[in-house]
Tab-separated table of C-alpha atoms in Angstrom:
chain	number	residue	atom	x	y	z
G	59	MET	CA	9.722	61.832	-56.237
G	60	ASN	CA	8.030	60.105	-59.201
G	61	ASN	CA	5.896	56.982	-59.247
G	62	TRP	CA	8.742	54.692	-60.370
G	63	THR	CA	10.972	55.823	-57.445
G	64	ILE	CA	8.147	55.328	-54.958
G	65	SER	CA	7.394	51.860	-56.339
G	66	LEU	CA	11.009	50.800	-56.269
G	67	LYS	CA	11.415	51.879	-52.651
G	68	ASN	CA	8.274	49.964	-51.720
G	69	LEU	CA	9.746	46.825	-53.267
G	70	LEU	CA	13.058	47.205	-51.496
G	71	ASN	CA	11.162	47.640	-48.248
G	72	LYS	CA	9.790	44.086	-48.648
G	73	PRO	CA	12.785	42.277	-50.183
G	74	LEU	CA	11.672	38.734	-49.282
G	75	TYR	CA	8.296	38.963	-51.041
G	76	ALA	CA	9.919	40.630	-54.026
G	77	PHE	CA	12.654	37.976	-54.221
G	78	LEU	CA	10.236	35.023	-54.034
G	79	SER	CA	7.994	36.531	-56.717
G	80	VAL	CA	10.861	37.358	-59.046
G	81	PHE	CA	12.683	34.026	-58.528
G	82	SER	CA	9.647	31.787	-59.117
G	83	LEU	CA	8.548	33.726	-62.192
G	84	SER	CA	12.140	33.758	-63.518
G	85	ILE	CA	12.352	29.947	-63.237
G	86	SER	CA	9.104	29.514	-65.134
G	87	VAL	CA	10.182	31.920	-67.862
G	88	ALA	CA	13.545	30.140	-68.165
G	89	LEU	CA	11.854	26.728	-68.453
G	90	LEU	CA	9.404	27.916	-71.105
G	91	LEU	CA	11.898	29.834	-73.225
G	92	GLY	CA	14.652	27.250	-72.746
G	93	ILE	CA	12.663	24.142	-73.694
G	94	GLN	CA	11.026	25.849	-76.659
G	95	GLN	CA	14.348	27.180	-77.955
G	96	LEU	CA	16.083	23.833	-77.478
G	97	ASP	CA	13.301	21.959	-79.288
G	98	THR	CA	13.314	24.490	-82.168
G	99	SER	CA	17.120	24.411	-82.421
G	100	ILE	CA	17.361	20.610	-82.530
G	101	GLN	CA	14.639	20.303	-85.116
G	102	ASN	CA	16.311	22.892	-87.332
G	103	GLN	CA	19.677	21.273	-86.806
G	104	PHE	CA	18.430	17.832	-87.779
G	105	GLU	CA	16.272	18.919	-90.703
G	106	ASN	CA	18.715	21.414	-92.290
G	107	GLY	CA	21.888	19.470	-91.517
G	108	SER	CA	20.969	16.160	-93.063
G	109	GLY	CA	21.568	17.231	-96.679
G	110	ASN	CA	19.652	16.053	-99.734
G	111	ILE	CA	18.988	12.476	-98.556
G	112	GLU	CA	15.539	11.061	-99.289
G	113	MET	CA	16.106	7.451	-98.325
G	114	VAL	CA	18.692	5.380	-96.432
G	115	VAL	CA	19.233	1.687	-97.130
G	116	GLY	CA	21.023	-0.426	-94.562
G	117	ALA	CA	20.963	-3.631	-92.538
G	118	LYS	CA	17.740	-4.772	-90.841
G	119	GLY	CA	17.002	-3.161	-87.484
G	120	SER	CA	15.535	0.026	-86.189
G	121	PRO	CA	14.770	2.507	-88.997
G	122	LEU	CA	15.273	5.457	-86.647
G	123	GLN	CA	18.667	4.092	-85.606
G	124	LEU	CA	19.621	3.763	-89.289
G	125	VAL	CA	18.700	7.428	-89.902
G	126	LEU	CA	20.474	8.677	-86.755
G	127	SER	CA	23.603	6.674	-87.547
G	128	SER	CA	23.921	7.101	-91.301
G	129	VAL	CA	22.373	10.532	-91.845
G	130	LEU	CA	23.038	12.417	-88.603
G	131	HIS	CA	25.980	10.309	-87.387
G	132	ILE	CA	24.949	10.321	-83.716
G	133	ASP	CA	24.204	6.600	-83.222
G	134	ASN	CA	25.747	3.190	-83.900
G	135	PRO	CA	25.014	1.459	-87.259
G	136	THR	CA	22.546	-1.342	-87.554
G	137	GLY	CA	25.037	-3.548	-89.406
G	138	ASN	CA	26.611	-3.931	-92.841
G	139	ILE	CA	25.259	-4.721	-96.310
G	140	PRO	CA	27.040	-6.078	-99.461
G	141	TYR	CA	28.732	-3.545	-101.667
G	142	THR	CA	27.185	-5.189	-104.685
G	143	GLU	CA	23.845	-3.703	-103.710
G	144	VAL	CA	25.156	-0.252	-104.642
G	145	GLU	CA	25.576	-1.182	-108.308
G	146	LYS	CA	22.150	-2.824	-108.366
G	147	MET	CA	20.503	0.238	-106.892
G	148	SER	CA	22.374	2.650	-109.128
G	149	LYS	CA	20.895	0.924	-112.193
G	150	ASN	CA	17.339	1.498	-110.990
G	151	PRO	CA	15.687	4.079	-113.336
G	152	MET	CA	13.878	5.777	-110.455
G	153	ILE	CA	17.034	6.517	-108.454
G	154	LYS	CA	19.029	9.674	-109.143
G	155	ASP	CA	21.989	9.004	-106.806
G	156	ALA	CA	22.964	6.064	-104.648
G	157	VAL	CA	25.947	7.057	-102.500
G	158	PRO	CA	27.528	4.276	-100.434
G	159	ILE	CA	29.089	5.049	-97.061
G	160	SER	CA	31.156	2.903	-94.703
G	161	TYR	CA	32.338	3.892	-91.244
G	162	GLY	CA	33.475	2.339	-87.970
G	163	ASP	CA	36.532	4.300	-87.014
G	164	ASN	CA	37.240	7.740	-85.534
G	165	TYR	CA	39.958	10.236	-84.767
G	166	LYS	CA	39.612	11.950	-81.412
G	167	GLY	CA	35.873	11.274	-81.432
G	168	TYR	CA	35.221	12.495	-85.012
G	169	ARG	CA	33.923	9.817	-87.359
G	170	ILE	CA	35.852	8.766	-90.407
G	171	VAL	CA	33.430	8.136	-93.299
G	172	GLY	CA	34.418	6.300	-96.473
G	173	SER	CA	32.432	7.175	-99.593
G	174	THR	CA	32.612	8.503	-103.137
G	175	LEU	CA	33.060	12.035	-104.383
G	176	ASP	CA	29.264	12.287	-104.533
G	177	PHE	CA	29.111	12.311	-100.745
G	178	ALA	CA	30.195	15.958	-100.560
G	179	LYS	CA	27.588	16.893	-103.165
G	180	ILE	CA	24.856	15.690	-100.865
G	181	TYR	CA	25.731	18.484	-98.422
G	182	GLU	CA	26.778	20.975	-101.133
G	183	ALA	CA	30.212	21.005	-99.574
G	184	GLU	CA	33.015	22.858	-101.415
G	185	LEU	CA	36.734	22.839	-100.727
G	186	LEU	CA	38.197	25.680	-98.696
G	187	GLU	CA	41.688	24.550	-99.454
G	188	GLY	CA	43.502	21.514	-100.812
G	189	LYS	CA	42.093	18.924	-103.254
G	190	GLU	CA	39.696	16.076	-103.444
G	191	ILE	CA	40.689	12.514	-102.596
G	192	ASN	CA	42.604	10.713	-105.374
G	193	HIS	CA	44.368	7.877	-103.508
G	194	THR	CA	43.722	5.600	-100.571
G	195	MET	CA	44.613	6.852	-97.069
G	196	GLU	CA	43.805	10.456	-98.030
G	197	VAL	CA	41.140	12.432	-96.204
G	198	VAL	CA	39.257	15.727	-96.487
G	199	LEU	CA	38.223	17.275	-93.175
G	200	GLY	CA	34.959	18.860	-92.320
G	201	ASN	CA	35.474	22.489	-91.240
G	202	ASP	CA	34.650	21.895	-87.594
G	203	VAL	CA	37.165	19.029	-87.383
G	204	ALA	CA	39.963	21.069	-88.875
G	205	ARG	CA	39.174	24.110	-86.727
G	206	LYS	CA	38.740	22.389	-83.360
G	207	LEU	CA	41.606	19.884	-83.753
G	208	GLY	CA	43.965	22.480	-85.294
G	209	LEU	CA	44.750	20.217	-88.282
G	210	LYS	CA	46.116	21.466	-91.582
G	211	LEU	CA	47.025	20.191	-95.096
G	212	GLY	CA	49.761	17.568	-95.014
G	213	ASP	CA	49.182	16.439	-91.427
G	214	THR	CA	48.895	12.720	-90.749
G	215	PHE	CA	47.039	10.827	-88.035
G	216	LEU	CA	46.181	7.291	-86.899
G	217	SER	CA	42.539	6.313	-86.702
G	218	SER	CA	41.008	4.377	-83.822
G	219	HIS	CA	38.576	1.555	-83.998
G	220	GLY	CA	35.051	2.321	-82.943
G	221	LEU	CA	32.966	5.505	-82.962
G	222	THR	CA	34.186	6.937	-79.621
G	223	GLU	CA	37.521	8.411	-78.830
G	224	ASN	CA	40.190	5.924	-77.710
G	225	THR	CA	43.908	5.330	-78.211
G	226	ILE	CA	43.978	1.622	-77.327
G	227	GLU	CA	42.831	0.198	-80.674
G	228	GLU	CA	44.704	2.475	-83.106
G	229	HIS	CA	45.275	1.252	-86.620
G	230	GLU	CA	48.806	1.081	-87.983
G	231	GLN	CA	48.156	2.877	-91.292
G	232	SER	CA	48.056	6.656	-91.119
G	233	PHE	CA	45.748	9.028	-92.996
G	234	THR	CA	47.080	12.139	-94.800
G	235	ILE	CA	45.053	15.352	-94.925
G	236	VAL	CA	44.712	16.626	-98.503
G	237	GLY	CA	41.743	18.974	-98.222
G	238	ILE	CA	39.423	20.934	-95.935
G	239	TYR	CA	35.804	21.792	-96.689
G	240	LYS	CA	34.202	25.195	-96.283
G	241	PRO	CA	31.649	25.543	-93.455
G	242	THR	CA	28.245	24.180	-94.482
G	243	PHE	CA	26.523	24.079	-91.033
G	244	LYS	CA	25.575	20.522	-91.857
G	245	VAL	CA	26.656	17.093	-90.691
G	246	ILE	CA	29.691	16.964	-92.984
G	247	ASP	CA	31.295	19.764	-90.952
G	248	ARG	CA	32.111	17.291	-88.173
G	249	LEU	CA	33.131	14.332	-90.365
G	250	ILE	CA	36.464	13.097	-91.739
G	251	VAL	CA	35.806	12.002	-95.294
G	252	THR	CA	37.857	9.448	-97.218
G	253	ASN	CA	37.207	6.888	-99.970
G	254	LEU	CA	35.776	3.393	-99.497
G	255	ALA	CA	39.086	1.732	-100.345
G	256	SER	CA	40.743	3.408	-97.415
G	257	ILE	CA	38.172	2.019	-94.959
G	258	TRP	CA	38.504	-1.441	-96.481
G	259	ASP	CA	42.282	-1.374	-96.461
G	260	VAL	CA	42.550	-0.208	-92.858
G	261	HIS	CA	40.505	-3.147	-91.647
G	262	GLU	CA	41.836	-5.739	-94.068
G	263	HIS	CA	45.431	-4.908	-93.241
G	264	GLU	CA	44.832	-5.271	-89.500
G	265	PRO	CA	47.471	-7.881	-88.424
G	266	GLU	CA	46.011	-10.728	-86.458
G	267	HIS	CA	48.783	-13.297	-87.153
G	268	ASP	CA	51.827	-13.588	-89.395
G	269	GLU	CA	50.093	-15.507	-92.164
G	270	LYS	CA	47.370	-12.878	-92.536
G	271	GLN	CA	49.950	-10.086	-92.485
G	272	GLU	CA	51.966	-11.671	-95.295
G	273	MET	CA	48.812	-12.152	-97.355
G	274	HIS	CA	47.869	-8.505	-96.950
G	275	GLU	CA	51.317	-7.321	-97.842
G	276	ALA	CA	51.157	-9.220	-101.037
G	277	HIS	CA	47.765	-7.771	-101.668
G	278	GLU	CA	49.080	-4.252	-100.986
G	279	GLU	CA	51.899	-4.717	-103.523
G	280	GLY	CA	49.493	-5.904	-106.223
G	281	HIS	CA	46.832	-3.262	-105.518
G	282	GLU	CA	44.240	-5.546	-107.156
G	283	HIS	CA	41.464	-7.684	-105.724
G	284	ASP	CA	39.856	-10.641	-107.346
G	285	ILE	CA	36.157	-10.795	-108.024
G	286	HIS	CA	35.505	-12.994	-105.012
G	287	GLU	CA	37.130	-10.454	-102.662
G	288	GLU	CA	35.146	-7.580	-104.161
G	289	ASP	CA	31.913	-9.467	-103.797
G	290	GLU	CA	32.618	-10.005	-100.111
G	291	ARG	CA	33.167	-6.337	-99.405
G	292	GLU	CA	30.597	-4.538	-97.271
G	293	ILE	CA	29.426	-1.025	-96.614
G	294	THR	CA	27.340	0.448	-93.836
G	295	SER	CA	24.517	1.993	-95.810
G	296	ILE	CA	23.451	3.714	-99.043
G	297	LEU	CA	22.240	7.297	-99.181
G	298	VAL	CA	19.559	7.607	-101.918
G	299	SER	CA	17.886	10.447	-103.783
G	300	PHE	CA	15.124	9.942	-106.365
G	301	LYS	CA	14.394	11.335	-109.839
G	302	SER	CA	10.657	11.572	-109.049
G	303	PRO	CA	8.257	11.199	-106.068
G	304	MET	CA	7.178	7.845	-107.490
G	305	GLY	CA	10.425	6.262	-106.362
G	306	LEU	CA	9.996	7.671	-102.868
G	307	MET	CA	6.522	6.161	-102.681
G	308	THR	CA	7.279	2.680	-103.972
G	309	MET	CA	10.919	1.736	-103.358
G	310	PRO	CA	11.058	1.736	-99.508
G	311	ARG	CA	8.154	-0.709	-99.326
G	312	THR	CA	9.731	-2.983	-102.029
G	313	ILE	CA	13.123	-3.035	-100.290
G	314	ASN	CA	11.644	-3.800	-96.891
G	315	ALA	CA	9.396	-6.561	-98.195
G	316	GLN	CA	11.613	-8.272	-100.781
G	317	THR	CA	15.217	-7.932	-99.526
G	318	ASN	CA	17.186	-8.678	-96.401
G	319	MET	CA	17.853	-4.916	-96.089
G	320	GLN	CA	15.712	-2.095	-94.754
G	321	ALA	CA	14.921	1.294	-96.169
G	322	ALA	CA	14.219	4.303	-93.971
G	323	LEU	CA	12.953	7.759	-94.853
G	324	PRO	CA	14.872	10.421	-92.877
G	325	LYS	CA	12.113	13.025	-93.038
G	326	TYR	CA	9.454	10.584	-91.801
G	327	GLU	CA	11.634	9.111	-89.024
G	328	LEU	CA	12.676	12.524	-87.742
G	329	GLU	CA	9.036	13.637	-87.661
G	330	ARG	CA	8.195	10.542	-85.596
G	331	LEU	CA	11.129	11.355	-83.298
G	332	PHE	CA	9.912	14.928	-82.812
G	333	GLN	CA	6.445	13.656	-82.059
G	334	PHE	CA	7.827	11.584	-79.209
G	335	THR	CA	9.998	14.398	-77.870
G	336	GLY	CA	7.143	16.814	-78.360
G	337	VAL	CA	5.240	15.018	-75.576
G	338	GLY	CA	8.053	15.806	-73.158
G	339	VAL	CA	8.275	19.422	-74.376
G	340	LYS	CA	4.543	19.891	-73.808
G	341	ALA	CA	4.763	18.340	-70.358
G	342	ILE	CA	7.595	20.635	-69.297
G	343	SER	CA	5.816	23.608	-70.819
G	344	TRP	CA	2.640	22.851	-68.841
G	345	ILE	CA	4.691	22.524	-65.643
G	346	ALA	CA	6.296	25.906	-66.434
G	347	TYR	CA	2.848	27.498	-67.019
G	348	ILE	CA	1.685	26.170	-63.685
G	349	ILE	CA	4.769	27.764	-62.052
G	350	VAL	CA	3.865	31.025	-63.899
G	351	LEU	CA	0.406	30.900	-62.421
G	352	ILE	CA	1.772	30.286	-58.964
G	353	SER	CA	4.275	33.089	-59.394
G	354	CYS	CA	1.569	35.488	-60.502
G	355	ILE	CA	-0.550	34.501	-57.498
G	356	THR	CA	2.505	35.321	-55.330
G	357	ILE	CA	2.764	38.725	-57.007
G	358	PHE	CA	-0.954	39.275	-56.436
G	359	ILE	CA	-0.663	38.391	-52.749
G	360	SER	CA	2.371	40.629	-52.355
G	361	LEU	CA	0.663	43.638	-53.979
G	362	TYR	CA	-2.685	43.013	-52.293
G	363	LYS	CA	-0.935	42.775	-48.924
G	364	MET	CA	0.942	46.007	-49.669
G	365	VAL	CA	-2.337	47.854	-50.533
G	366	LYS	CA	-3.907	46.686	-47.290
G	367	GLU	CA	-0.866	47.473	-45.128
G	368	ARG	CA	-0.337	50.927	-46.689
G	369	ALA	CA	-3.948	51.906	-46.834
G	370	PHE	CA	-3.317	54.910	-44.576
G	371	ASP	CA	-0.442	56.173	-46.753
G	372	LEU	CA	-2.478	55.758	-49.907
G	373	ALA	CA	-5.490	57.490	-48.311
G	374	LEU	CA	-3.227	60.341	-47.170
G	375	MET	CA	-1.810	60.735	-50.694
G	376	ARG	CA	-5.380	60.826	-51.985
G	377	THR	CA	-6.246	63.710	-49.636
G	378	TYR	CA	-3.210	65.652	-50.853
G	379	GLY	CA	-4.517	65.580	-54.389
G	380	ALA	CA	-3.315	62.320	-55.798
G	381	SER	CA	-5.846	60.693	-58.150
G	382	ASN	CA	-6.883	57.065	-58.153
G	383	PHE	CA	-4.961	56.660	-61.384
G	384	GLN	CA	-1.782	57.794	-59.686
G	385	LEU	CA	-2.331	55.345	-56.844
G	386	PHE	CA	-2.996	52.621	-59.388
G	387	CYS	CA	0.271	53.484	-61.149
G	388	ILE	CA	2.308	53.288	-57.933
G	389	VAL	CA	1.018	49.778	-57.147
G	390	ALA	CA	0.988	48.597	-60.763
G	391	ILE	CA	4.567	49.768	-61.392
G	392	GLU	CA	5.712	47.548	-58.505
G	393	GLY	CA	4.209	44.562	-60.230
G	394	ILE	CA	5.547	45.623	-63.662
G	395	ILE	CA	9.049	45.946	-62.233
G	396	MET	CA	8.826	42.447	-60.821
G	397	VAL	CA	7.597	41.033	-64.098
G	398	LEU	CA	10.271	42.832	-66.169
G	399	VAL	CA	13.048	41.746	-63.813
G	400	SER	CA	11.713	38.198	-63.893
G	401	MET	CA	11.680	38.093	-67.699
G	402	PHE	CA	15.235	39.442	-67.857
G	403	PHE	CA	16.558	36.849	-65.414
G	404	GLY	CA	14.404	34.194	-66.950
G	405	PHE	CA	15.915	34.789	-70.368
G	406	LEU	CA	19.399	34.874	-68.780
G	407	PHE	CA	18.862	31.563	-66.947
G	408	SER	CA	17.522	29.939	-70.099
G	409	GLN	CA	20.624	30.874	-72.098
G	410	ILE	CA	22.965	29.651	-69.369
G	411	GLY	CA	21.080	26.346	-69.155
G	412	LEU	CA	20.957	25.934	-72.921
G	413	HIS	CA	24.732	26.461	-73.245
G	414	LEU	CA	25.326	23.837	-70.556
G	415	ILE	CA	23.077	21.378	-72.439
G	416	VAL	CA	24.787	22.231	-75.755
G	417	ASN	CA	28.220	21.531	-74.189
G	418	ILE	CA	26.964	18.177	-72.874
G	419	PHE	CA	25.558	17.317	-76.314
G	420	LYS	CA	28.802	18.336	-77.925
G	421	SER	CA	30.937	16.213	-75.596
G	422	GLN	CA	28.820	13.108	-76.247
G	423	PHE	CA	28.121	13.442	-79.983
G	424	GLN	CA	30.873	15.882	-81.196
G	425	GLN	CA	28.127	18.087	-82.558
G	426	ASP	CA	27.369	21.764	-81.910
G	427	ILE	CA	23.799	22.849	-81.810
G	428	MET	CA	23.166	26.253	-83.308
G	429	LEU	CA	20.726	27.916	-80.957
G	430	THR	CA	17.907	29.496	-82.938
G	431	PHE	CA	14.773	31.410	-81.872
G	432	SER	CA	11.247	30.897	-83.101
G	433	THR	CA	10.360	34.582	-82.848
G	434	PRO	CA	6.543	34.102	-83.087
G	435	GLN	CA	6.630	31.368	-80.453
G	436	MET	CA	8.794	33.465	-78.123
G	437	ILE	CA	6.508	36.493	-78.513
G	438	ARG	CA	3.443	34.367	-77.904
G	439	THR	CA	4.959	32.858	-74.753
G	440	LEU	CA	5.993	36.217	-73.297
G	441	LEU	CA	2.582	37.665	-74.206
G	442	ILE	CA	0.801	34.852	-72.315
G	443	ILE	CA	3.022	35.422	-69.291
G	444	SER	CA	2.477	39.157	-69.466
G	445	ILE	CA	-1.330	38.786	-69.652
G	446	ILE	CA	-1.432	36.438	-66.641
G	447	ALA	CA	0.850	38.813	-64.678
G	448	MET	CA	-1.168	41.895	-65.590
G	449	LEU	CA	-4.406	40.223	-64.501
G	450	SER	CA	-2.788	39.527	-61.117
G	451	ILE	CA	-1.665	43.136	-60.816
G	452	LEU	CA	-5.094	44.419	-61.816
G	453	LEU	CA	-6.853	42.230	-59.198
G	454	ALA	CA	-4.433	43.415	-56.538
G	455	ILE	CA	-5.118	47.146	-57.090
G	456	LEU	CA	-8.913	46.905	-57.271
G	457	PRO	CA	-9.302	47.500	-53.511
G	458	ILE	CA	-8.072	51.032	-54.124
G	459	LEU	CA	-11.356	51.817	-55.829
G	460	LYS	CA	-13.308	50.701	-52.771
G	461	MET	CA	-11.069	52.563	-50.329
G	462	ASN	CA	-13.036	54.699	-47.770
G	463	ILE	CA	-10.531	57.494	-47.187
G	464	SER	CA	-12.301	59.170	-44.229
G	465	LYS	CA	-12.756	55.873	-42.391
G	466	ILE	CA	-9.148	54.819	-42.972
G	467	LEU	CA	-7.782	58.182	-41.723
G	468	SER	CA	-10.111	58.260	-38.682
G	469	ASP	CA	-9.247	54.675	-37.708
G	470	GLU	CA	-5.535	55.418	-37.974
G	471	LYS	CA	-5.898	58.423	-35.690
């Protein structure tokens, strides 16, 4: 019978102590790995999925809300701005691209975004099948939308007012699917993209009374709008990229100070958001480390108690030729088994918990989170847990060195 078999039988002989030690350490490992992996995954998702957007211009309000709504599409917009601002901004020599977007409708929870052909270029999106938008009421689907809703080229659907799924306020005009994008693993994967004219037409043609309906029908037949109507048109925001860092340094301050709009920098706002969430991550991590310490104390007490209770058996083994090192191994292996089992179940619990959180996030925001590991962080966390556990095991087996074999055997007799 080898040391591993002896140690395993000793653990099974005291199932309650072993269970409490393994369970508490598993929970702490799950908390640490889970919160760190979730934080890393969300940061990577937000930073990599936002595309090549350096500045967002929209209505006055919260700059973070503007970024979350217009860049990540997980919040409500701050309001609308005049469409004429796009032309003014496009003429600025410091601006490389100024892409207008307008949204406010959805189909089964997926947002319908009106923009120009430059919108797909922001996310480096390419067509998987079909063609780009050439006429109003045509759409190109993000890959996630097409895959999860089972939509294909030529299908039609009615949009619903608002950014959450509902069938009560459906518009009367239907959209036709003319294209599907390749997977990009960015925000555009979960969007339905159309042109600005489609968004305007859907809302302008909404019948409120007979007179308005007749006016819109006449407008639809003419397919032309006078200058006054064009000036009154609005968009939700403008996605901006610059030709040089100078524009990034000067334009946001100018827009915020001299116009009735606001400019927000996605990178800066997301860093601020992660600083706030980082406080919660650190708090949960410290709680988890405290549980780790308590768990290791439990392991220490369990092993120390075992050494004291089985002093006679250990002394007898010593008289039959077993070395102190062999006795150390028997006791240490018990602790190592508990630590390894705890890490396995801790990792398992963390993945189960993360998938539940991802499903909740998906149901609320129609967005999948790609779970990613920060390998150095995970190794560092497991190393810290292992060191604390090994110190507990070492302290528990030290009494073996001070064991008086003759006294223990004589007392037992």
